[in-house]
Coordinates of C-alpha atoms and ligand atoms in Angstrom, one line a residue:
X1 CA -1.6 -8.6 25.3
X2 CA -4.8 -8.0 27.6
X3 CA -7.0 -11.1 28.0
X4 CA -10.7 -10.7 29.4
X5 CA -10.1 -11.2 33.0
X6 CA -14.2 -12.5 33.6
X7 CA -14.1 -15.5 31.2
X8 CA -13.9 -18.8 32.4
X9 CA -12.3 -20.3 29.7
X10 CA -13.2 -23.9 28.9
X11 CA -11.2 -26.7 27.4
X12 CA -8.7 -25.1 24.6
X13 CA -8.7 -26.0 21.5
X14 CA -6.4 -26.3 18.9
X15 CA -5.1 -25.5 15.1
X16 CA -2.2 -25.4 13.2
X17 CA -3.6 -22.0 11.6
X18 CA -6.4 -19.5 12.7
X19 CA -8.2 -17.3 10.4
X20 CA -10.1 -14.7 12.3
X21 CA -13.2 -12.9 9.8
X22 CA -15.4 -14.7 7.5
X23 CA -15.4 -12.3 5.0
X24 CA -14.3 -12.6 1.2
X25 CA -10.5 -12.5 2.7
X26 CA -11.0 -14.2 5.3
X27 CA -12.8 -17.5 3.5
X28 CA -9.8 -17.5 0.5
X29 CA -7.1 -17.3 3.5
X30 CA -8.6 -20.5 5.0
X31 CA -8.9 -22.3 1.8
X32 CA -5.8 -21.1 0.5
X33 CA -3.6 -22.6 3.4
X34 CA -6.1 -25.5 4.3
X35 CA -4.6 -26.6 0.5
X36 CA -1.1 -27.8 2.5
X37 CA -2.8 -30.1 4.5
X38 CA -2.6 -27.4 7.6
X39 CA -5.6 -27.8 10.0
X40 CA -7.6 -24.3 9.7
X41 CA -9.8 -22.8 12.4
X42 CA -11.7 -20.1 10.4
X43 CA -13.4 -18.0 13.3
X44 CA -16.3 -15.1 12.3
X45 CA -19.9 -15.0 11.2
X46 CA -20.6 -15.2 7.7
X47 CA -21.0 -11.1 6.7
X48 CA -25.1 -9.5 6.2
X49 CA -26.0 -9.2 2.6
X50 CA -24.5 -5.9 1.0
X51 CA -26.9 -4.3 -1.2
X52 CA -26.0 -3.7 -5.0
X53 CA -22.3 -4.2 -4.4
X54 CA -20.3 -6.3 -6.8
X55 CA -16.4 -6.6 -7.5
X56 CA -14.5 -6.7 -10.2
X57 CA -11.8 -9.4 -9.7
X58 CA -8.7 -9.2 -12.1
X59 CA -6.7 -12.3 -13.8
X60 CA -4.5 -12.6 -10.9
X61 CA -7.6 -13.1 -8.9
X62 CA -8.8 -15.0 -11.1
X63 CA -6.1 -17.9 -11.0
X64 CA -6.2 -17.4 -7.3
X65 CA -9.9 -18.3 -7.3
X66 CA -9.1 -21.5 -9.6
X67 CA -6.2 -22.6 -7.3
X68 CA -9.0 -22.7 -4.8
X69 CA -11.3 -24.5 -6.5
X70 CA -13.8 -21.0 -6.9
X71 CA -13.4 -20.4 -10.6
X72 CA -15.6 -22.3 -12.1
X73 CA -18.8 -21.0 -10.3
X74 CA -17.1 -17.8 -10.2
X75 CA -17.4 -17.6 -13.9
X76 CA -21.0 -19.5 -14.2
X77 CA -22.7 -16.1 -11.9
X78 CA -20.4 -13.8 -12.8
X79 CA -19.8 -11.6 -15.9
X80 CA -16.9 -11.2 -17.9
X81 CA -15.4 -7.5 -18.2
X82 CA -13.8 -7.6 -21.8
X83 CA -12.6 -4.1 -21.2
X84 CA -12.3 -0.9 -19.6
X85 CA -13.1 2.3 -21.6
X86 CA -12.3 5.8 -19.1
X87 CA -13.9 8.9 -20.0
X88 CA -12.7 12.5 -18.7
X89 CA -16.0 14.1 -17.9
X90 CA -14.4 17.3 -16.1
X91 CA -14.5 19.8 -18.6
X92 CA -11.1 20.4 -18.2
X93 CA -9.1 22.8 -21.0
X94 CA -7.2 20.6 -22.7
X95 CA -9.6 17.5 -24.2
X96 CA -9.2 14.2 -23.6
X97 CA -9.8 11.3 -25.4
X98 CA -11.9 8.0 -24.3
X99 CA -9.4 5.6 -23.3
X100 CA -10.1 2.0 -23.8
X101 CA -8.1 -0.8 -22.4
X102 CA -9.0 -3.9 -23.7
X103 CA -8.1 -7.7 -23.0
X104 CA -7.7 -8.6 -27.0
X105 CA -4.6 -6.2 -26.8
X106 CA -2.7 -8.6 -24.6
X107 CA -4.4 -12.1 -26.0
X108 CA -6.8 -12.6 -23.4
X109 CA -10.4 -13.0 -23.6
X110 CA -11.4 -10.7 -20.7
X111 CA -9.2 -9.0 -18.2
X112 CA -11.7 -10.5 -15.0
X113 CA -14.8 -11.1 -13.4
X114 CA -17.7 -9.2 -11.8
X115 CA -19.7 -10.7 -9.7
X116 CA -22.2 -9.7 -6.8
X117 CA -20.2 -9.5 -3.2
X118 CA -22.9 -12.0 -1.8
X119 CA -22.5 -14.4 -4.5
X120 CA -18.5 -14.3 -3.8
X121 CA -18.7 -15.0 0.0
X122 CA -21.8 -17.8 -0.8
X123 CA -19.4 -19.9 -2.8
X124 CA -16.2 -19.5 -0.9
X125 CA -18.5 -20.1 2.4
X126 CA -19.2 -23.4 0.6
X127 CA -15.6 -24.8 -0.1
X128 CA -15.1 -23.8 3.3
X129 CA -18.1 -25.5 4.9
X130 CA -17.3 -29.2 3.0
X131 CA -13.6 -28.5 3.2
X132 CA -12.4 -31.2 5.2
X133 CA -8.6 -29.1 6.6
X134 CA -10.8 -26.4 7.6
X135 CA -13.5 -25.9 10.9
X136 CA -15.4 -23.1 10.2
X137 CA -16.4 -21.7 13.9
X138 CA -19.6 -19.5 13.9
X139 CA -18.7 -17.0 16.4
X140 CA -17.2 -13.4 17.3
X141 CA -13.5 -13.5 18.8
X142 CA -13.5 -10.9 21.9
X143 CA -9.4 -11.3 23.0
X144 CA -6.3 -12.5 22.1
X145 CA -3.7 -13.5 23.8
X146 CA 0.3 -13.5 22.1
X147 CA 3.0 -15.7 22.8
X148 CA 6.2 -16.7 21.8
X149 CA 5.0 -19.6 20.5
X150 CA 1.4 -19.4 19.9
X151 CA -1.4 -17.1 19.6
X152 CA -4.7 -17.7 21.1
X153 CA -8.2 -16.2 20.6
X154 CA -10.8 -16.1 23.0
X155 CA -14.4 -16.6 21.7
X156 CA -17.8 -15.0 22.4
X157 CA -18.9 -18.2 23.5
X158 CA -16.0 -18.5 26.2
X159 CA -13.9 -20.8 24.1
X160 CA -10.1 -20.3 23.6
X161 CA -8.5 -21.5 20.3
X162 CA -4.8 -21.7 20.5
X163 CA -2.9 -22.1 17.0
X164 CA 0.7 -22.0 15.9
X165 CA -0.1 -18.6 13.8
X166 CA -3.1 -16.1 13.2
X167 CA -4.1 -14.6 9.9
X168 CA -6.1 -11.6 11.0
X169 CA -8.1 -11.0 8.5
X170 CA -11.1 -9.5 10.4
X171 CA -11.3 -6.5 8.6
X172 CA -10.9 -2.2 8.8
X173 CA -11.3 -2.4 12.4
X174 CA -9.1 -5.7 13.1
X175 CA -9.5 -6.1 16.7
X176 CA -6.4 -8.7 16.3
X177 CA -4.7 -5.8 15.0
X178 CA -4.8 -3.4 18.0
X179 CA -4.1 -6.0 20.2
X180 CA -0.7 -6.4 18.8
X181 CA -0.2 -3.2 18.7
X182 CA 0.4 -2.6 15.1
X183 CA 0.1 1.1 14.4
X184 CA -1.4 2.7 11.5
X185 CA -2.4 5.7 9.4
X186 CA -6.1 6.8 8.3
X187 CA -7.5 9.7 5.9
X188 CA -10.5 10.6 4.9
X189 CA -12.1 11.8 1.3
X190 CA -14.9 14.4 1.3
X191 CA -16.9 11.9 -0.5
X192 CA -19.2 9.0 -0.6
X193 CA -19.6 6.5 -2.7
X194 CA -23.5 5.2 -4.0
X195 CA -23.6 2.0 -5.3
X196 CA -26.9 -0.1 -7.1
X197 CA -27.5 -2.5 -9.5
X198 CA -29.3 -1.3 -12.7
X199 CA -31.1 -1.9 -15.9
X200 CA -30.5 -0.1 -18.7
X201 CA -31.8 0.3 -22.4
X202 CA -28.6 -0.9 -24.5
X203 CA -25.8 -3.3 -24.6
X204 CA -22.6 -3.0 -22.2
X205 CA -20.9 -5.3 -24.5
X206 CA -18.9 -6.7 -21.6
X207 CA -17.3 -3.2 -21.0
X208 CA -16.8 -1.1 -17.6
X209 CA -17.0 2.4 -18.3
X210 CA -15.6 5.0 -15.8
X211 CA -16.7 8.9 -16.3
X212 CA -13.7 10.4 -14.6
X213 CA -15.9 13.8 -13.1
X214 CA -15.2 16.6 -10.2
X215 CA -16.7 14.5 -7.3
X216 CA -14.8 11.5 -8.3
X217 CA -15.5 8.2 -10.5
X218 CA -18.8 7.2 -11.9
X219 CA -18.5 4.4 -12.7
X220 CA -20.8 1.1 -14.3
X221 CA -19.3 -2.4 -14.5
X222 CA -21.1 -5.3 -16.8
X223 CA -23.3 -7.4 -15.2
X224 CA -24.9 -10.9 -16.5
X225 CA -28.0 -10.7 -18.6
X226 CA -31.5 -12.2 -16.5
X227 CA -34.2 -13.4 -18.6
X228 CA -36.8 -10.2 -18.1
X229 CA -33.1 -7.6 -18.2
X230 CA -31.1 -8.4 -20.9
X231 CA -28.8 -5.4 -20.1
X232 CA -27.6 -4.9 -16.5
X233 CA -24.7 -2.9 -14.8
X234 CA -23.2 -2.2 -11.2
X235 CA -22.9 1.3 -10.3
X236 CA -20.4 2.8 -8.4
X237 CA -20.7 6.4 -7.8
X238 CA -18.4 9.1 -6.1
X239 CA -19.9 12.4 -4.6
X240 CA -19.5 14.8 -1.7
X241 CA -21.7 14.4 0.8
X242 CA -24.6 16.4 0.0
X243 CA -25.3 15.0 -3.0
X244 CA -25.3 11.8 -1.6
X245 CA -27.6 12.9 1.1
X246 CA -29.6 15.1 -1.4
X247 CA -29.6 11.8 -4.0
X248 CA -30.4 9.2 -1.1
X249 CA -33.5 11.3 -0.4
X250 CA -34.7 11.9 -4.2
X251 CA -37.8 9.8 -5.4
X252 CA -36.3 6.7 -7.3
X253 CA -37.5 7.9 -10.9
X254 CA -35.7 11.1 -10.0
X255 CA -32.3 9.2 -8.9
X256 CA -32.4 7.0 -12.6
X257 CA -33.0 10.0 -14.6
X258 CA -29.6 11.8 -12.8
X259 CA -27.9 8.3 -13.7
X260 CA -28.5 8.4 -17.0
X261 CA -27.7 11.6 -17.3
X262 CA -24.3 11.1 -15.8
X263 CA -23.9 8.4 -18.1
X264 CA -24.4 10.6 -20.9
X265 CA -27.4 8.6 -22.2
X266 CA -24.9 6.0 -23.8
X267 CA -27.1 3.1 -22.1
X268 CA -30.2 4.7 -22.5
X269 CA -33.1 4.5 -20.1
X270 CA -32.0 3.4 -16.6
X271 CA -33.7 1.7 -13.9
X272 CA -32.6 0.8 -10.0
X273 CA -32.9 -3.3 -9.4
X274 CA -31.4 -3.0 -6.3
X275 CA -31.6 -0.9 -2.8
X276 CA -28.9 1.3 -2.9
X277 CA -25.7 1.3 -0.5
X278 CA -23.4 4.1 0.5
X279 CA -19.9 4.1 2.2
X280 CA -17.9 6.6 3.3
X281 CA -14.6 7.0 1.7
X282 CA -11.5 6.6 3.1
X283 CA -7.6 5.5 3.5
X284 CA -6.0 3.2 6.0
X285 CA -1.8 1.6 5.6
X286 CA -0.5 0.0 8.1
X287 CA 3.2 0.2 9.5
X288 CA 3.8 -3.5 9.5
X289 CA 1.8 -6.4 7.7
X290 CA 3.2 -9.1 10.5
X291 CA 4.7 -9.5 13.6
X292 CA 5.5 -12.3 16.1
X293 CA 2.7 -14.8 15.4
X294 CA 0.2 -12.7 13.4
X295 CA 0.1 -11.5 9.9
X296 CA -2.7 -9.2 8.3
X297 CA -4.4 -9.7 5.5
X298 CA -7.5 -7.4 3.3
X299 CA -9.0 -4.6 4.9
X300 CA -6.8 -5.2 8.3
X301 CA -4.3 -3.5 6.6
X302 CA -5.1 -1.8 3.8
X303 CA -8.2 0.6 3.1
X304 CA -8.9 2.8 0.0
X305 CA -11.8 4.4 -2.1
X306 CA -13.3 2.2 -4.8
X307 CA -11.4 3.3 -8.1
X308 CA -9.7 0.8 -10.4
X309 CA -11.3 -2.2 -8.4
X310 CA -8.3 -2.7 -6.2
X311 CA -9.4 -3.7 -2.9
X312 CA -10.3 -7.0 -3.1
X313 CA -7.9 -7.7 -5.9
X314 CA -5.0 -6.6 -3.2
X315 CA -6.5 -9.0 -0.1
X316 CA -5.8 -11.8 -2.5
X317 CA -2.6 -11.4 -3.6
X318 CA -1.9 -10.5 0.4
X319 CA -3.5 -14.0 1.2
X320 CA -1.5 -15.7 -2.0
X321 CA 1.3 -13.6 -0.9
X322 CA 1.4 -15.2 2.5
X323 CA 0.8 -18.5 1.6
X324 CA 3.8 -18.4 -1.0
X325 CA 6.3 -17.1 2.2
X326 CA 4.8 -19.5 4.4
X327 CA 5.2 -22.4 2.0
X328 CA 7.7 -23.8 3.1
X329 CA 8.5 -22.5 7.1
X330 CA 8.3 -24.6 10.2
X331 CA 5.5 -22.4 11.6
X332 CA 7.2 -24.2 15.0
X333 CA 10.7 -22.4 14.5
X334 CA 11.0 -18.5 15.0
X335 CA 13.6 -17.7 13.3
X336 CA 12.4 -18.8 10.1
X337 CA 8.8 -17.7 10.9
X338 CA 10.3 -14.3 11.4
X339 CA 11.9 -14.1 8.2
X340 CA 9.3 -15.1 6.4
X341 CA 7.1 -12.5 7.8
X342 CA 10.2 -9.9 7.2
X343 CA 9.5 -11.2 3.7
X344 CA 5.5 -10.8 3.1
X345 CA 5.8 -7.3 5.3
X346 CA 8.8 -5.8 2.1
X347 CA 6.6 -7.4 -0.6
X348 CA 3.0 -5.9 0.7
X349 CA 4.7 -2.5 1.6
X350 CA 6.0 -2.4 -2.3
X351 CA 2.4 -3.8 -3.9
X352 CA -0.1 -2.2 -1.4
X353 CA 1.9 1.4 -1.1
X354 CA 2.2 1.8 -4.6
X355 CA -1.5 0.9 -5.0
X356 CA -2.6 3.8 -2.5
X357 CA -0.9 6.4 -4.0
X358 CA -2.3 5.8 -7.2
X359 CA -5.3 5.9 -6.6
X360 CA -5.3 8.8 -4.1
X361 CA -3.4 10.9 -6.7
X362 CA -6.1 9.9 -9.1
X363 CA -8.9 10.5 -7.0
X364 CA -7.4 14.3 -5.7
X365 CA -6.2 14.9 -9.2
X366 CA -10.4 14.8 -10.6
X367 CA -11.7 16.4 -7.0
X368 CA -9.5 19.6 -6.6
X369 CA -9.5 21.4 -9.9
X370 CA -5.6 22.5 -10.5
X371 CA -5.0 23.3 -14.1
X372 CA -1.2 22.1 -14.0
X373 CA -2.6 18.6 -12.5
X374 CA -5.8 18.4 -15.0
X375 CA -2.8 18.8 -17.7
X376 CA -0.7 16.6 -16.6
X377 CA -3.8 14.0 -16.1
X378 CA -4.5 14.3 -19.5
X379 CA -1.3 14.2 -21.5
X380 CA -0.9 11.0 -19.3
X381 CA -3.9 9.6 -21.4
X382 CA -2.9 10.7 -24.4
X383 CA 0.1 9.1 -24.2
X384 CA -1.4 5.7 -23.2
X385 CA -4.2 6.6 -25.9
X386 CA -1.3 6.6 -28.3
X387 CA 1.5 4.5 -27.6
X388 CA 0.3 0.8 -27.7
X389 CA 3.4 -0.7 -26.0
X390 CA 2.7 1.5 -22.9
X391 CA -1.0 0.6 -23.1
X392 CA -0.2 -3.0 -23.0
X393 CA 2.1 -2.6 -20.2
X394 CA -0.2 -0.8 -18.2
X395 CA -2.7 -3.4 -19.1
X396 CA -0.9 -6.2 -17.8
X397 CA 0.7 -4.6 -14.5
X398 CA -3.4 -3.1 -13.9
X399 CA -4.3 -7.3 -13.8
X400 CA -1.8 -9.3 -13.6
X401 CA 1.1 -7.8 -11.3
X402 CA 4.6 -9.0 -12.2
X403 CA 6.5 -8.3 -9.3
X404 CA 6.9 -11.0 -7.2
X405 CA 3.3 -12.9 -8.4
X406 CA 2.9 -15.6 -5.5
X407 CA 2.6 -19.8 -7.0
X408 CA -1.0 -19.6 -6.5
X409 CA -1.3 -17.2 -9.0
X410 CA 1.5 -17.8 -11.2
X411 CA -0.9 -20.8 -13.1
X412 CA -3.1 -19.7 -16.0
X413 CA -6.4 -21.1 -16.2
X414 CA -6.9 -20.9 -19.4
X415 CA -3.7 -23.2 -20.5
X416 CA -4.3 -25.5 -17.5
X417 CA -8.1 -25.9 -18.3
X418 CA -6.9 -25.7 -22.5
Ligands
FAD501 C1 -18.3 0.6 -3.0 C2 -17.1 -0.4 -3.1 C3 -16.8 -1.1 -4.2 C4 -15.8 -2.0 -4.3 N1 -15.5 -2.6 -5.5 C5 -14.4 -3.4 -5.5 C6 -14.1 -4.1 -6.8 O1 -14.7 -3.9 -7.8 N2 -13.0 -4.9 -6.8 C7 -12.2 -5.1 -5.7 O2 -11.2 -5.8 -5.8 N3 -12.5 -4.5 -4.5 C8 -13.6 -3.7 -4.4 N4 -13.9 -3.1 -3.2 C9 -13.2 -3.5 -2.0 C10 -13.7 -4.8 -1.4 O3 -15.1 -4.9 -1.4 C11 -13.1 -5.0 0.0 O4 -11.7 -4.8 -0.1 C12 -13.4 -6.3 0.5 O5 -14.8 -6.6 0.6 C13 -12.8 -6.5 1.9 O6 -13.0 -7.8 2.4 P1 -12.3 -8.2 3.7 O7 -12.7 -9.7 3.9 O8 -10.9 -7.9 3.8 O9 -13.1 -7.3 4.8 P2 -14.6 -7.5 5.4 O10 -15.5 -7.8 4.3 O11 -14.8 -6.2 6.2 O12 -14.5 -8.7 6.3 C14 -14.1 -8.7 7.6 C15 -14.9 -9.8 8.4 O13 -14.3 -9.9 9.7 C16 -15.4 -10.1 10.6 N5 -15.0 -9.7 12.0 C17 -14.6 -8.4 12.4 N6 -14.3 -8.5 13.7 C18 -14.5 -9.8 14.1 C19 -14.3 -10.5 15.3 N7 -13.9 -9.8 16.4 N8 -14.5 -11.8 15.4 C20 -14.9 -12.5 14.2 N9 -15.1 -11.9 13.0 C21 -14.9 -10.6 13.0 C22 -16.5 -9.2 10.1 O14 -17.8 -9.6 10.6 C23 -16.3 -9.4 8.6 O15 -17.1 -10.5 8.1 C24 -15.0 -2.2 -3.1 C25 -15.3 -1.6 -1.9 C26 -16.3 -0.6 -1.9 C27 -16.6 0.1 -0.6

């Protein structure tokens, strides 16, 4: 493992646990393990403001961000998403029904959360900040060094922190990640995807609506009401990557009319509150989620486009995930660290391949126009349309995975706070 050869390292210091990135992942790993007494170095820079981005965090997520103390805050900024109604909008031959999945079908009173990326990271910067297990270190990590027994990471500021593990959770390009030499695989999609903040004429009624088209999702998710915008929404919107240019490049009142349009005028009038972002799409898996003295965690190992609100939703049940094989391991005795990580690797394969493939199969099935794949797409939603025992299945797995649900999301909030 290559160290910078110039540094003059100064006195090292030291951790039971290091947390390299700052990010949403990052902040929840800290806080997450900091909760067994462990002493946490969290390493990274708190992340630049991201312009009209939100997420969409699930009821697994959701108990998560309660074990951590998040939830309540979470909930006071945040709105609820009551449901989630998906509308084929590619002209294909056979029609399709709207299909609405709804949190009253399985006795809950919303299926999750949305609430502005920047709001997220604020409050889980917080708990971090006052948290008394956890030293929140302002600063970029340049090297690491791997042992048997440790792993150490060498600062920008010529410090070295030595700790009996790393959680790497330093994002798509995890620096931590190459230097263990973890390989992986990448894709791109011909696409990009917009995203803004708007206004619109009429009521969202605490519904996300997704209009399933040929350049991929569009797609608006409820936001809270201000007191001059009673009705607000996030946009996420797929394209290829002229229209993005072409759209990026259009005069604002020109951009709202196309958004309404593409939004079939059900929320009337739209207007842009918010500067708008793009991002490129694409894919990333990993071959292995841990090795030696390291585990990955969020966007270090998994990367895919924005459909179905998975990504963030998936870095917390790797973080819980971890925390649940960790629980109770001598991070001191190999062996048992290296089954445990054996452990978190088979569980994150399962969860995080099967999310991948279904969203890449749903995003090529809307993007390359295939009549056998349009039919199959849409008998699939007229089953779930039809059969209410599916749709409740489906509803359930899409929130709150069964398989293998790590304690810290095992607890419901709404008995424990009944
Ligand atoms: C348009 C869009 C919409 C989305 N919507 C949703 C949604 O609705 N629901 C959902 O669940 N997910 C959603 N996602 C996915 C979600 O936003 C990401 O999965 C999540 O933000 C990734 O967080 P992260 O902490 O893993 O990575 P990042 O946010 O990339 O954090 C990595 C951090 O590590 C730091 N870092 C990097 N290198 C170093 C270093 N050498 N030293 C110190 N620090 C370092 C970086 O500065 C950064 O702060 C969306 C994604 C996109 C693009």
């Amino acid at each position: 493992m290559s160290a910078n050869r110039e540094l003059t390292p100064q006195a090292q210091e030291k951790a039971d646990i290091l947390v390299a990135g700052a990010g949403s992942t990052g902040l929840a790993a800290a806080l997450a393990f900091a909760k067994s007494d462990l002493r946490i170095k969290l390493i990274g820079r708190v992340p630049p403001p991201l312009p009209g981005r939100t997420v969409a965090l699930f009821e697994a997520s959701i108990r998560f961000l309660d074990a951590l103390g998040a939830l309540e805050r979470v909930t006071a900024i945040g709105c609820p998403i009551e449901a989630i109604r998906m509308i084929d909008d590619t002209d294909q031959l056979l029609p399709v029904p709207p299909l609405t999945l709804s949190a009253r079908e399985i006795d809950l009173p919303a299926l999750g959360v949305n609430i502005s990326n920047d709001d997220l990271v604020s409050i889980l910067h917080d708990l971090v900040t006052t948290h008394p297990n956890i030293d929140f270190v302002d600063a970029d990590i340049v090297d690491y060094e791997f042992g048997v027994s440790n792993a150490v990471a060498l600062l920008s500021d010529h410090r070295r922190i030595e700790a009996d593990f790393l959680i790497a959770a330093d994002g798509r390009n995890s620096r931590a990640r190459a230097v263990a030499g973890i390989d992986l695989k990448e894709w791109t999609y011909p696409q990009i995807a917009l995203t803004a903040m708007v206004r619109h004429e009429f009521a969202h009624a605490n519904m996300s609506t997704e209009y399933h088209t040929r350049s991929g999702p569009f797609t608006l998710v409820p936001l809270p009401a201000r007191p001059n915008a009673p009705h607000r929404s996030s946009l996420v919107w797929l394209m290829n990557t002229e229209d993005a240019r072409r759209r990026l490049a259009a005069p604002r009142e020109e951009l709202e009319f196309e958004i309404e349009d593409f939004a079939k005028s059900e929320f009337g009038v739209m207007r842009l509150e918010s500067d708008i972002g793009q991002f490129r799409m694409g894919g990333m898996q990993v071959s292995q989620h841990g090795k030696g003295r390291l585990a990955l965690v969020g966007e270090t190992c998994h990367v895919f486009p924005p459909i179905g609100a998975q990504g963030l939703n998936l870095s917390l049940r790797d973080v819980a995930d971890l925390e649940d094989c960790l629980a109770s391991v001598d991070l001191k005795n190999e062996a048992e660290l290296a089954r445990a990580l054996a452990r978190y690797d088979r569980h994150r394969h399962a969860d995080i391949g099967f999310r991948t493939s279904g969203v890449d199969v749903l995003n090529r099935s809307l993007i390359i126009p295939y009549l056998p794949v349009d039919l199959f797409r849409g008998a699939s939603f007229l089953a779930v349309s039809a059969l209410s025992p599916l749709r409740r299945a489906i509803i359930r797995e899409g929130i709150l995975p069964h398989f293998a649900l790590p304690r810290l999301m095992r607890d419901s909030h709404q008995t424990k706070h009944a």
